[in-house]
């Protein structure tokens, strides 16, 4: 093997490492021990959310020996995006539908489980599966955000509910759509539990709330986009929205209805060094910038990182990465801090690789742009203004203004989505689970509003050919703003990263394998067949001197749901959602894999082509987000082409119109679509099923 020189030695003789063991924010309650450095006390590991652990028992020399120590089957086969936490030997893992499991982290023995009983008819509110990314620990309590918008505090010892609040207030200032869902991990700052929400694809006005960790009392709320009438929300964001954000919006119809977007649906970081909370703000709602804001203004705080005070939520600074958003370029991706040299001085900086394809280094105290460079091919901007970091738009990028359908790199799933990036304070590299998923955007000319449906203001978003879809892990040098090496994957939508003191990089892939790589050069050290695609990120901890690495397995999230069948990598099987835990010793094994999938069955032979054409439009608004392009399942939810309900209009209406399968997450649409329109959707699905049937051998 070629030995690589440690890259960092070139410009780092002796750099003080940031917050590796910093666990001070997780203070102990009487009689309850504080987490230790062998734990994984929060979503991002340490308080810099570097997805780094100093544990070094597993190294590039021995990682090939990794074994399965134990596994835990989840009670759902939907997508898994959670990163478990470990505190004092107990693992707290969350799963789809916001369920929580406490397990003995050494053996996998189930200690308790908690089901918030999220009503199945709330599933439509989420763009991207009923996933959950994790829980928070503080003072002997576990906090989980539930898909239907609650924040729940559990007793860490028993799983008993201590308090529960609705994080989505009934206020009238949230827009008409109110498609709120919560899937991100709560974060803790000064004893406050901070949580955002998602929903901008369907219609939502973004905000972040802070609740007292002990009592659940609301401490503050910060809205990320202005009140539509520039009136007071009686929230801490009032002054900055009134003075700074409002002038960057045009008071047109579309955002008044849909809420404007700016949802904080994933990353939030409390930084003990600056004593600030950074929130990653999402895309505009509707996506169509011309319809949303008359094509005017930067639309603050869309596509920004905003820094606020932990106790009050008061605005401190913002840095907007994507002004004039019309591509779903969220800034919700991993917010990480590090100590790095800038012009000869060590600075405390934020590292950020948002969807838009640029890697940013920002001063954490002031929000000042320090440097930035595209980490993948992009065609929406030709670069960044070197002084301000503002993107230089490519002429074709503003497609809602030009009216020309445009294929954009990145597309709406971004060059980097929710799977966390990691940063090694030993090697000084960031590891980005990056991808190329181009899409062609077709702008609508007229705004129309659909309750319970997607509200993009677009005629459609067309994914590129599968050959154009790529996935890599990019090792990025943030100081030089350049790539050091990359690991090629079979396709996009791979899991997030973990890097350790043993200089090992762990990642699960969309092709259903789990890997350990050498963090210095990307060499593949270990591969495990996990039986299902992986989108979550691993974490590590140590008990009784043994280092474990855990990963949640379960194909899902938006890519397989929305893009559908042609983009599925594991063609042989449906999902098996589980938690896998590895160590250097272990003798657990997975049960043999019996292939299971949705087999084609002969669809009804006749359909009405004109009805099918009408149904296609409603399918794209109401169904596509879960059931996929061209009605092909991406391997998570049932493939409607082969559904028994297709053969009978009454049975189909019972499911789609009346909600016969509500308990499974299939809501009723009879309240928003007439029986005729639902029948048109059935005709469209039958048409698609016949097309597929013809294309298989069955057609002969
Ligand atoms: O705008 C939003 O409110 C919002 C929310 C979410 C979410 O809550 O998961 C996602 C997105 N946007 C999004 O753009 C996106 O690509 C995405 C992927 C996923 C996922 O879990 O697979 N969620 C989301
Ligand atoms: Ca979005």
XYZ file of C-alpha atoms and ligand atoms in Angstrom:
725
model
C 0.000 0.000 0.000
C 1.234 3.451 -0.845
C 1.738 5.442 2.340
C 0.270 8.921 2.079
C 1.944 11.722 3.936
C -0.419 13.243 6.485
C -1.724 16.161 4.499
C -2.131 18.520 7.395
C 1.558 18.636 8.297
C 2.114 20.995 5.391
C 0.369 23.898 6.981
C -0.314 22.762 10.522
C 2.724 22.420 12.753
C 0.702 22.478 15.972
C -2.894 23.471 15.850
C -5.085 23.449 18.940
C -7.914 21.083 18.170
C -11.442 22.245 18.617
C -13.864 20.833 21.143
C -13.093 17.113 20.781
C -13.972 16.338 24.357
C -16.253 19.273 24.903
C -19.340 17.902 26.580
C -19.908 20.733 29.017
C -23.312 21.644 27.561
C -24.602 18.276 28.690
C -24.490 19.063 32.394
C -25.476 16.426 34.939
C -28.578 16.456 37.055
C -28.256 15.270 40.669
C -27.502 11.584 40.714
C -27.239 11.345 36.949
C -23.748 11.021 35.551
C -22.685 13.369 32.774
C -21.743 11.869 29.432
C -18.088 11.085 28.940
C -15.723 11.311 25.996
C -16.399 7.651 25.199
C -20.058 8.532 24.644
C -21.717 10.064 21.629
C -23.838 12.600 23.488
C -25.511 14.499 20.650
C -26.508 14.155 17.023
C -23.211 15.443 15.609
C -20.967 13.810 18.223
C -18.942 16.619 19.767
C -20.115 20.183 20.225
C -18.613 21.230 16.929
C -20.879 18.625 15.282
C -17.874 17.341 13.416
C -19.222 13.803 13.360
C -15.807 13.011 14.773
C -14.870 10.902 17.778
C -11.371 10.652 19.285
C -11.827 6.885 19.768
C -8.932 5.095 18.139
C -9.207 1.370 18.834
C -10.347 0.756 15.278
C -7.595 1.834 12.908
C -6.688 1.423 9.266
C -4.611 -1.600 10.304
C -7.388 -3.576 11.954
C -10.645 -2.279 10.443
C -10.735 -5.236 8.045
C -11.441 -7.420 11.120
C -14.690 -5.641 12.049
C -17.553 -7.957 12.985
C -21.224 -7.521 13.656
C -21.521 -7.261 17.452
C -25.314 -6.979 17.610
C -28.267 -5.750 15.620
C -31.767 -4.554 16.361
C -34.640 -4.898 13.898
C -36.915 -1.884 13.628
C -40.660 -2.373 13.518
C -41.002 -0.547 10.195
C -39.349 -0.998 6.829
C -39.466 2.664 5.925
C -36.359 4.839 5.552
C -33.986 5.333 8.463
C -32.045 8.592 8.831
C -31.328 8.515 12.567
C -27.975 8.798 14.290
C -28.273 7.128 17.705
C -26.741 8.825 20.717
C -25.007 6.977 23.564
C -24.957 8.336 27.106
C -23.609 6.318 30.038
C -23.786 3.000 28.276
C -27.317 3.457 26.965
C -28.081 3.967 23.296
C -31.086 6.071 22.328
C -32.013 5.516 18.696
C -34.906 7.008 16.808
C -36.640 5.411 13.891
C -39.233 6.255 11.270
C -42.521 7.679 12.612
C -40.472 9.331 15.413
C -40.241 6.204 17.549
C -37.484 5.983 20.172
C -35.630 2.899 21.402
C -33.348 2.732 24.449
C -30.923 -0.180 24.196
C -28.035 -1.486 26.243
C -25.245 -0.144 24.030
C -22.994 -3.111 24.776
C -25.473 -5.905 24.084
C -28.419 -4.409 22.191
C -30.889 -5.485 24.884
C -34.033 -3.349 24.605
C -34.538 -1.271 27.767
C -37.614 0.649 26.687
C -39.300 1.972 23.604
C -41.514 4.959 22.992
C -44.086 5.446 20.251
C -45.509 8.964 19.987
C -48.350 7.531 17.859
C -47.995 9.943 15.009
C -51.314 9.852 13.135
C -50.839 8.209 9.737
C -52.882 10.914 8.063
C -50.129 13.462 8.735
C -47.703 11.737 6.340
C -48.745 13.974 3.413
C -47.268 16.991 5.231
C -43.710 15.788 4.668
C -41.975 16.060 1.332
C -39.605 13.240 2.054
C -40.728 10.218 4.055
C -41.778 10.107 7.714
C -38.152 9.879 8.799
C -36.552 10.963 12.061
C -32.883 11.963 12.394
C -32.340 11.614 16.115
C -32.873 12.609 19.717
C -31.128 14.937 22.176
C -30.016 14.258 25.760
C -29.902 16.739 28.614
C -30.198 16.347 32.380
C -31.521 12.803 32.357
C -34.068 13.548 29.650
C -34.386 12.472 26.041
C -36.003 14.887 23.594
C -37.591 13.862 20.322
C -39.386 15.919 17.696
C -42.365 14.051 16.255
C -43.379 14.072 12.614
C -46.720 15.690 13.444
C -44.970 18.644 15.084
C -44.655 17.861 18.774
C -41.549 18.096 20.918
C -41.586 15.419 23.615
C -39.371 15.076 26.710
C -38.871 11.524 27.972
C -37.334 10.275 31.184
C -34.076 8.737 29.945
C -34.337 5.935 32.519
C -37.852 4.763 31.770
C -39.031 6.317 28.491
C -41.950 7.863 30.364
C -43.255 11.099 28.853
C -42.333 14.069 31.065
C -43.808 16.805 28.893
C -45.010 17.295 25.354
C -45.683 20.512 23.443
C -47.041 21.342 20.018
C -44.205 23.222 18.310
C -46.545 24.493 15.559
C -48.687 27.253 17.041
C -52.246 27.739 15.764
C -51.357 31.342 14.805
C -52.791 32.741 11.624
C -49.455 34.174 10.496
C -48.023 30.893 9.234
C -49.576 31.004 5.756
C -52.551 28.954 4.635
C -50.711 25.752 3.799
C -49.277 24.862 7.212
C -47.776 21.609 5.969
C -45.490 21.359 8.960
C -43.565 18.260 9.906
C -40.621 17.681 12.250
C -37.906 15.166 11.427
C -34.644 16.709 12.644
C -32.851 16.096 15.937
C -33.481 18.705 18.643
C -30.402 20.609 19.858
C -29.630 21.871 23.377
C -28.374 25.366 24.242
C -28.335 26.805 27.770
C -30.967 24.316 28.874
C -33.225 25.241 25.947
C -34.339 22.598 23.486
C -34.274 24.075 19.990
C -36.256 22.623 17.124
C -37.331 23.637 13.614
C -39.562 21.968 11.047
C -40.008 21.105 7.367
C -42.729 21.675 4.817
C -41.602 24.275 2.270
C -42.388 22.050 -0.730
C -46.037 21.907 0.260
C -46.237 25.288 1.940
C -44.891 26.516 5.272
C -43.368 29.587 6.880
C -40.126 28.594 8.568
C -39.302 29.195 12.208
C -37.271 27.851 15.068
C -38.559 27.516 18.623
C -36.726 27.140 21.926
C -38.402 25.384 24.845
C -37.262 25.176 28.454
C -35.726 21.704 28.792
C -37.215 21.125 32.233
C -40.754 22.380 31.717
C -41.402 22.607 27.986
C -42.312 26.275 28.304
C -41.724 28.280 25.109
C -38.691 30.548 25.582
C -38.492 32.193 22.159
C -39.449 31.804 18.539
C -37.537 33.088 15.521
C -39.242 33.282 12.119
C -36.944 33.020 9.107
C -39.100 34.895 6.596
C -41.168 38.045 7.151
C -44.761 38.317 8.201
C -46.715 38.799 4.944
C -48.064 42.162 6.112
C -44.823 43.141 7.822
C -46.702 43.085 11.099
C -45.429 41.924 14.486
C -45.548 38.185 15.164
C -44.733 38.916 18.804
C -41.611 36.870 18.246
C -37.970 37.723 18.832
C -37.462 37.931 15.058
C -39.868 40.887 14.698
C -37.298 43.719 14.482
C -34.884 42.070 12.061
C -37.679 40.819 9.808
C -39.320 44.214 9.770
C -36.179 46.209 9.090
C -33.903 43.882 7.162
C -35.836 40.971 5.649
C -39.136 42.555 4.554
C -37.506 44.915 2.002
C -36.002 41.853 0.264
C -39.463 40.440 -0.597
C -42.133 41.659 -2.960
C -45.634 41.573 -1.461
C -47.147 39.292 -4.123
C -49.770 36.621 -3.780
C -47.875 33.331 -3.801
C -45.783 33.543 -0.636
C -48.711 35.048 1.224
C -50.543 31.769 0.709
C -47.756 29.253 0.918
C -45.833 30.867 3.758
C -42.600 31.789 1.962
C -40.624 28.729 3.095
C -37.296 29.075 4.868
C -37.907 25.993 6.947
C -35.155 24.940 9.364
C -35.580 21.259 8.704
C -32.202 19.900 9.681
C -29.033 21.508 11.034
C -28.870 23.698 14.115
C -25.657 24.081 16.105
C -25.050 25.538 19.541
C -21.446 26.752 19.645
C -20.031 27.083 23.174
C -17.025 29.021 21.850
C -19.068 31.945 20.509
C -22.105 31.203 22.681
C -24.290 31.453 19.569
C -26.858 29.208 17.949
C -26.553 28.806 14.174
C -29.616 27.779 12.209
C -29.576 26.484 8.643
C -32.472 27.970 6.658
C -34.152 26.230 3.733
C -35.648 27.075 0.360
C -38.428 29.378 -0.772
C -42.101 28.432 -0.953
C -43.269 28.229 -3.642
C -40.015 27.432 -5.440
C -41.005 29.673 -8.365
C -39.260 32.959 -7.542
C -41.230 34.972 -10.081
C -44.548 33.817 -8.658
C -43.279 33.861 -5.062
C -41.774 37.322 -4.979
C -42.449 38.821 -8.389
C -38.868 37.953 -9.284
C -37.613 40.667 -6.949
C -35.305 40.761 -3.962
C -32.958 38.312 -2.270
C -35.736 36.948 -0.024
C -33.984 36.897 3.333
C -33.386 34.595 5.153
C -33.877 31.854 2.550
C -30.749 29.793 1.909
C -28.877 31.348 4.826
C -27.130 30.539 8.053
C -28.537 32.781 10.781
C -26.844 33.212 14.168
C -28.991 33.982 17.214
C -28.523 34.271 20.984
C -29.232 31.026 22.859
C -31.189 32.604 25.728
C -33.344 35.058 23.801
C -33.178 34.043 20.145
C -32.106 37.583 19.221
C -30.604 37.991 15.763
C -26.804 38.343 15.680
C -25.691 37.843 12.060
C -26.635 36.068 8.863
C -24.852 34.848 5.780
C -27.006 34.184 2.723
C -25.590 31.473 0.495
C -28.428 31.304 -2.031
C -30.230 34.586 -2.688
C -33.247 34.484 -5.023
C -33.694 30.751 -4.421
C -35.674 28.872 -7.078
C -33.846 25.557 -7.007
C -34.675 24.209 -3.518
C -31.071 24.998 -2.540
C -31.342 24.754 1.215
C -28.663 25.821 3.675
C -29.873 23.208 6.146
C -26.852 20.940 5.628
C -24.387 20.074 8.418
C -23.126 23.144 10.280
C -19.678 22.355 11.662
C -17.140 24.474 13.498
C -13.362 24.130 13.528
C -10.150 25.989 14.394
C -8.347 26.728 11.136
C -5.732 29.158 9.882
C -6.845 32.112 7.789
C -4.040 34.334 6.533
C -1.706 33.056 9.209
C -4.140 33.374 12.116
C -6.129 30.587 13.716
C -9.815 31.453 13.436
C -12.902 29.779 14.853
C -14.850 29.091 11.672
C -18.003 27.487 10.336
C -17.576 24.904 7.580
C -20.583 24.413 5.370
C -21.335 22.440 2.205
C -24.968 23.282 1.396
C -27.060 21.893 -1.445
C -25.906 24.625 -3.828
C -22.531 22.912 -4.429
C -20.187 25.490 -2.844
C -18.030 24.864 0.218
C -17.959 27.865 2.556
C -15.696 28.924 5.381
C -17.323 31.624 7.517
C -16.138 33.383 10.659
C -18.275 31.858 13.422
C -18.342 34.986 15.565
C -19.287 37.500 12.884
C -20.623 35.569 9.901
C -17.939 37.142 7.716
C -17.290 35.217 4.505
C -13.717 33.926 4.535
C -13.532 31.675 1.482
C -15.592 29.453 -0.785
C -15.252 27.168 -3.769
C -17.502 24.757 -5.625
C -16.906 21.184 -4.470
C -18.763 19.633 -7.431
C -19.622 20.752 -10.941
C -22.216 23.541 -10.795
C -23.869 25.485 -13.604
C -26.151 27.841 -11.690
C -23.340 30.177 -10.660
C -19.988 30.935 -12.242
C -18.353 31.463 -8.849
C -18.561 33.509 -5.671
C -17.754 37.155 -5.187
C -14.386 36.853 -3.413
C -15.221 39.634 -0.983
C -18.823 38.894 -0.037
C -19.299 35.233 -0.999
C -22.390 36.151 -3.009
C -22.945 33.795 -5.958
C -22.389 35.120 -9.475
C -25.490 33.796 -11.237
C -25.082 32.096 -14.582
C -27.419 33.722 -17.137
C -29.651 30.658 -17.540
C -29.898 29.943 -13.837
C -32.799 32.309 -13.154
C -35.193 30.120 -15.118
C -38.355 31.530 -13.559
C -37.391 34.912 -15.001
C -36.153 33.722 -18.398
C -39.061 31.289 -18.759
C -36.696 28.720 -20.247
C -36.689 25.137 -18.919
C -33.185 24.606 -17.628
C -31.194 21.583 -16.587
C -29.383 22.560 -13.436
C -26.377 21.143 -11.615
C -27.085 20.599 -8.760
C -30.790 19.771 -8.931
C -33.215 20.097 -6.084
C -31.692 17.244 -4.079
C -28.496 19.226 -3.934
C -24.855 18.351 -4.170
C -25.150 17.397 -0.497
C -28.417 16.669 1.287
C -29.180 15.753 4.927
C -26.548 12.978 5.319
C -23.988 14.632 7.569
C -20.549 15.717 6.483
C -17.717 14.909 8.912
C -14.580 16.866 9.740
C -11.410 15.450 11.253
C -9.598 17.881 13.549
C -6.590 15.524 13.258
C -6.380 15.436 9.467
C -8.062 18.793 8.850
C -10.225 17.475 6.062
C -13.991 17.625 5.645
C -15.670 14.523 4.194
C -18.723 15.375 2.115
C -21.251 12.724 1.058
C -21.608 14.506 -2.270
C -23.645 13.735 -5.338
C -24.625 14.823 -8.808
C -28.410 14.684 -9.320
C -29.257 17.172 -12.073
C -32.845 18.131 -12.775
C -34.645 20.220 -15.359
C -36.952 22.845 -13.902
C -40.123 23.841 -15.765
C -41.617 27.047 -14.376
C -45.370 27.576 -14.199
C -46.664 30.856 -15.549
C -49.689 31.019 -13.300
C -49.884 30.382 -9.594
C -52.339 27.766 -8.409
C -52.741 26.505 -4.925
C -53.335 22.890 -3.883
C -54.288 21.948 -0.362
C -52.577 18.719 0.744
C -50.486 18.802 -2.429
C -47.103 20.067 -3.548
C -46.990 23.782 -4.245
C -43.809 24.470 -6.155
C -45.243 26.840 -8.741
C -43.606 24.601 -11.316
C -44.961 22.581 -14.142
C -42.575 19.864 -13.090
C -39.024 18.922 -12.236
C -37.571 16.283 -14.487
C -34.734 14.117 -13.148
C -31.843 13.599 -15.523
C -30.955 10.260 -17.008
C -29.644 7.674 -14.553
C -26.225 7.836 -16.246
C -25.946 11.449 -15.120
C -26.581 10.544 -11.460
C -23.399 10.144 -9.453
C -22.298 9.789 -5.867
C -18.918 10.358 -4.251
C -17.359 10.978 -0.895
C -15.226 14.057 -1.353
C -12.345 14.719 1.041
C -12.126 18.499 1.035
C -9.341 20.689 2.357
C -11.196 23.715 3.782
C -8.097 25.894 4.053
C -6.921 25.389 0.502
C -10.535 25.074 -0.691
C -9.673 22.085 -2.819
C -10.351 18.402 -3.110
C -7.722 15.989 -1.722
C -9.278 12.766 -2.915
C -12.652 11.262 -3.663
C -14.252 7.868 -3.278
C -16.494 6.855 -6.190
C -19.813 5.217 -5.386
C -22.212 3.380 -7.662
C -24.795 6.164 -7.469
C -26.069 9.112 -5.423
C -28.042 9.246 -2.161
C -25.441 7.610 0.052
C -25.301 7.808 3.836
C -23.534 10.380 6.005
C -20.020 10.335 7.422
C -18.198 9.480 10.654
C -14.461 10.015 11.124
C -12.488 8.848 14.145
C -9.270 9.285 16.086
C -8.106 6.053 14.449
C -8.276 8.003 11.153
C -11.014 5.719 9.911
C -13.908 7.045 7.874
C -17.192 5.139 8.088
C -20.068 5.344 5.630
C -23.070 3.308 4.492
C -24.026 3.405 0.827
C -27.168 3.409 -1.254
C -26.081 0.073 -2.726
C -26.650 -1.605 0.653
C -23.062 -1.902 1.854
C -21.384 -0.460 4.945
C -17.726 0.595 4.697
C -14.675 1.627 6.654
C -12.223 3.738 4.630
C -8.797 5.094 5.414
C -9.458 8.754 6.200
C -6.055 9.741 4.797
C -6.530 8.376 1.302
C -9.977 6.796 0.932
C -8.728 3.222 0.675
C -11.586 0.757 1.287
C -10.701 -1.218 4.435
C -13.920 -3.070 5.211
C -17.235 -3.746 3.517
C -20.359 -5.377 4.953
C -23.535 -6.390 3.079
C -26.261 -4.609 5.029
C -29.149 -6.036 2.950
C -30.770 -2.592 2.444
C -29.676 0.777 1.152
C -28.160 3.083 3.768
C -28.820 6.822 3.999
C -28.123 7.485 7.702
C -24.713 8.309 9.206
C -22.712 6.112 11.593
C -21.642 7.016 15.135
C -19.151 5.436 17.536
C -18.759 4.934 21.288
C -16.824 2.816 23.714
C -17.951 0.577 26.584
C -15.640 -1.430 28.848
C -12.730 -0.710 26.557
C -14.465 -1.857 23.375
C -15.083 0.593 20.531
C -18.387 0.108 18.705
C -19.641 1.652 15.469
C -23.403 1.850 14.920
C -25.418 2.583 11.791
C -29.135 2.676 11.035
C -29.975 0.804 7.842
C -33.069 1.464 5.718
C -33.391 2.879 2.206
C -35.603 5.938 2.046
C -35.736 9.696 2.204
C -36.801 11.690 -0.771
C -34.677 10.192 -3.557
C -36.308 6.748 -3.736
C -39.756 8.086 -2.890
C -39.832 10.918 -5.408
C -37.507 9.725 -8.158
C -38.856 6.213 -7.998
C -37.989 2.869 -9.499
C -35.455 3.607 -12.215
C -33.180 5.179 -9.625
C -33.263 2.252 -7.220
C -29.860 0.624 -6.784
C -30.829 -2.496 -4.896
C -33.049 -4.121 -7.449
C -33.419 -7.443 -5.713
C -35.215 -6.617 -2.561
C -37.370 -4.299 -0.508
C -36.201 -2.694 2.693
C -35.129 -4.294 5.952
C -34.772 -1.497 8.458
C -32.429 -2.161 11.341
C -29.662 -0.917 13.539
C -26.275 -2.598 13.024
C -23.460 -2.359 15.559
C -19.875 -3.386 14.759
C -16.756 -3.995 16.853
C -13.424 -5.753 16.365
C -14.883 -8.774 18.187
C -18.381 -10.040 17.618
C -20.344 -13.070 16.517
C -23.756 -11.775 15.573
C -25.070 -12.371 12.052
C -28.017 -11.221 10.019
C -30.678 -13.726 9.049
C -30.347 -14.977 5.488
C -31.871 -12.612 3.045
C -35.006 -13.878 1.367
C -35.539 -11.606 -1.630
C -38.826 -9.797 -1.464
C -40.113 -7.113 -3.728
C -43.296 -6.058 -5.426
C -43.840 -8.437 -8.325
C -45.640 -7.315 -11.411
C -49.207 -8.585 -11.670
C -51.273 -8.174 -14.789
C -52.982 -4.782 -14.533
C -56.506 -4.103 -15.824
C -56.108 -4.070 -19.601
C -58.348 -1.118 -20.390
C -57.997 2.501 -19.483
C -59.194 5.848 -20.754
C -56.230 7.698 -22.260
C -57.794 11.145 -21.944
C -58.610 10.539 -18.281
C -55.097 9.205 -17.744
C -53.659 12.404 -19.131
C -55.738 14.507 -16.737
C -54.811 12.176 -13.888
C -51.104 12.597 -14.610
C -51.231 16.234 -13.529
C -52.923 15.454 -10.215
C -50.569 12.525 -9.683
C -47.642 14.956 -9.996
C -49.154 17.293 -7.404
C -50.519 14.847 -4.841
C -48.892 11.448 -5.263
C -45.426 11.733 -6.786
C -43.638 12.763 -3.590
C -44.213 9.323 -2.067
C -45.052 7.043 -4.987
C -42.431 8.195 -7.470
C -41.998 9.422 -11.023
C -43.890 7.341 -13.574
C -45.560 5.449 -10.695
C -42.537 3.305 -10.004
C -41.665 2.607 -6.401
C -38.070 3.297 -5.422
C -38.113 0.347 -3.036
C -39.648 1.835 0.099
C -43.400 2.325 -0.348
C -45.732 -0.018 -2.258
C -45.496 0.020 -6.031
C -48.911 1.261 -7.134
C -48.633 -0.314 -10.574
C -49.124 -3.727 -9.007
C -51.703 -2.720 -6.411
C -54.811 -4.851 -6.038
C -56.813 -1.665 -5.477
C -56.344 -0.681 -9.133
C -58.856 -3.127 -10.527
C -61.896 -1.597 -8.914
C -62.870 2.077 -8.846
C -64.757 1.665 -5.566
C -61.844 -0.013 -3.802
C -59.427 2.575 -5.160
C -61.677 5.381 -3.970
C -61.873 3.810 -0.527
C -58.104 4.064 -0.235
C -57.447 7.381 -1.982
C -60.713 9.202 -1.364
C -61.818 7.858 1.985
C -58.545 6.953 3.644
C -58.871 3.202 4.177
C -55.079 2.990 4.697
C -54.663 6.105 6.811
C -53.085 4.123 9.620
C -50.230 3.226 7.264
C -49.531 6.805 6.219
C -51.822 7.009 3.177
C -54.113 9.944 3.905
C -57.546 10.553 2.384
C -57.715 12.959 -0.565
C -61.505 12.996 -0.953
C -61.585 16.313 0.843
C -59.418 18.002 -1.788
C -60.108 16.017 -4.992
C -63.446 15.115 -6.536
C -64.306 11.488 -7.126
C -63.829 12.100 -10.860
C -60.309 13.435 -10.379
C -59.388 10.470 -8.193
C -60.741 8.164 -10.879
C -58.526 10.002 -13.421
C -55.523 9.237 -11.211
C -56.516 5.568 -11.232
C -56.668 5.654 -15.025
C -53.182 7.177 -15.138
C -51.766 4.494 -12.843
C -53.373 1.745 -14.947
C -51.815 3.312 -18.049
C -48.387 3.336 -16.425
C -48.854 -0.224 -15.192
C -49.703 -1.385 -18.704
C -46.648 0.354 -20.095
C -44.425 -1.408 -17.590
C -46.181 -4.713 -18.139
C -45.573 -4.464 -21.881
C -41.926 -3.682 -21.319
C -41.375 -6.798 -19.232
C -41.361 -10.302 -20.661
C -45.005 -10.529 -19.612
C -45.862 -8.400 -22.604
C -44.875 -11.085 -25.101
O -38.129 22.591 2.416
C -38.373 21.844 3.359
O -39.107 22.159 4.298
C -37.731 20.521 3.348
C -37.912 19.599 4.365
C -37.268 18.355 4.298
C -37.498 17.458 5.451
O -38.216 17.878 6.373
O -37.017 16.352 5.545
C -36.458 18.082 3.149
C -36.343 19.094 2.182
N -36.956 20.267 2.296
C -35.551 18.938 1.001
O -35.484 19.872 0.170
C -34.865 17.743 0.777
O -34.160 17.598 -0.230
C -35.012 16.709 1.733
C -34.508 15.414 1.748
C -35.007 14.858 2.879
C -34.853 13.496 3.341
O -35.053 13.269 4.540
O -34.571 12.624 2.504
N -35.745 15.739 3.558
C -35.779 16.889 2.880
Ca -36.919 21.772 0.450
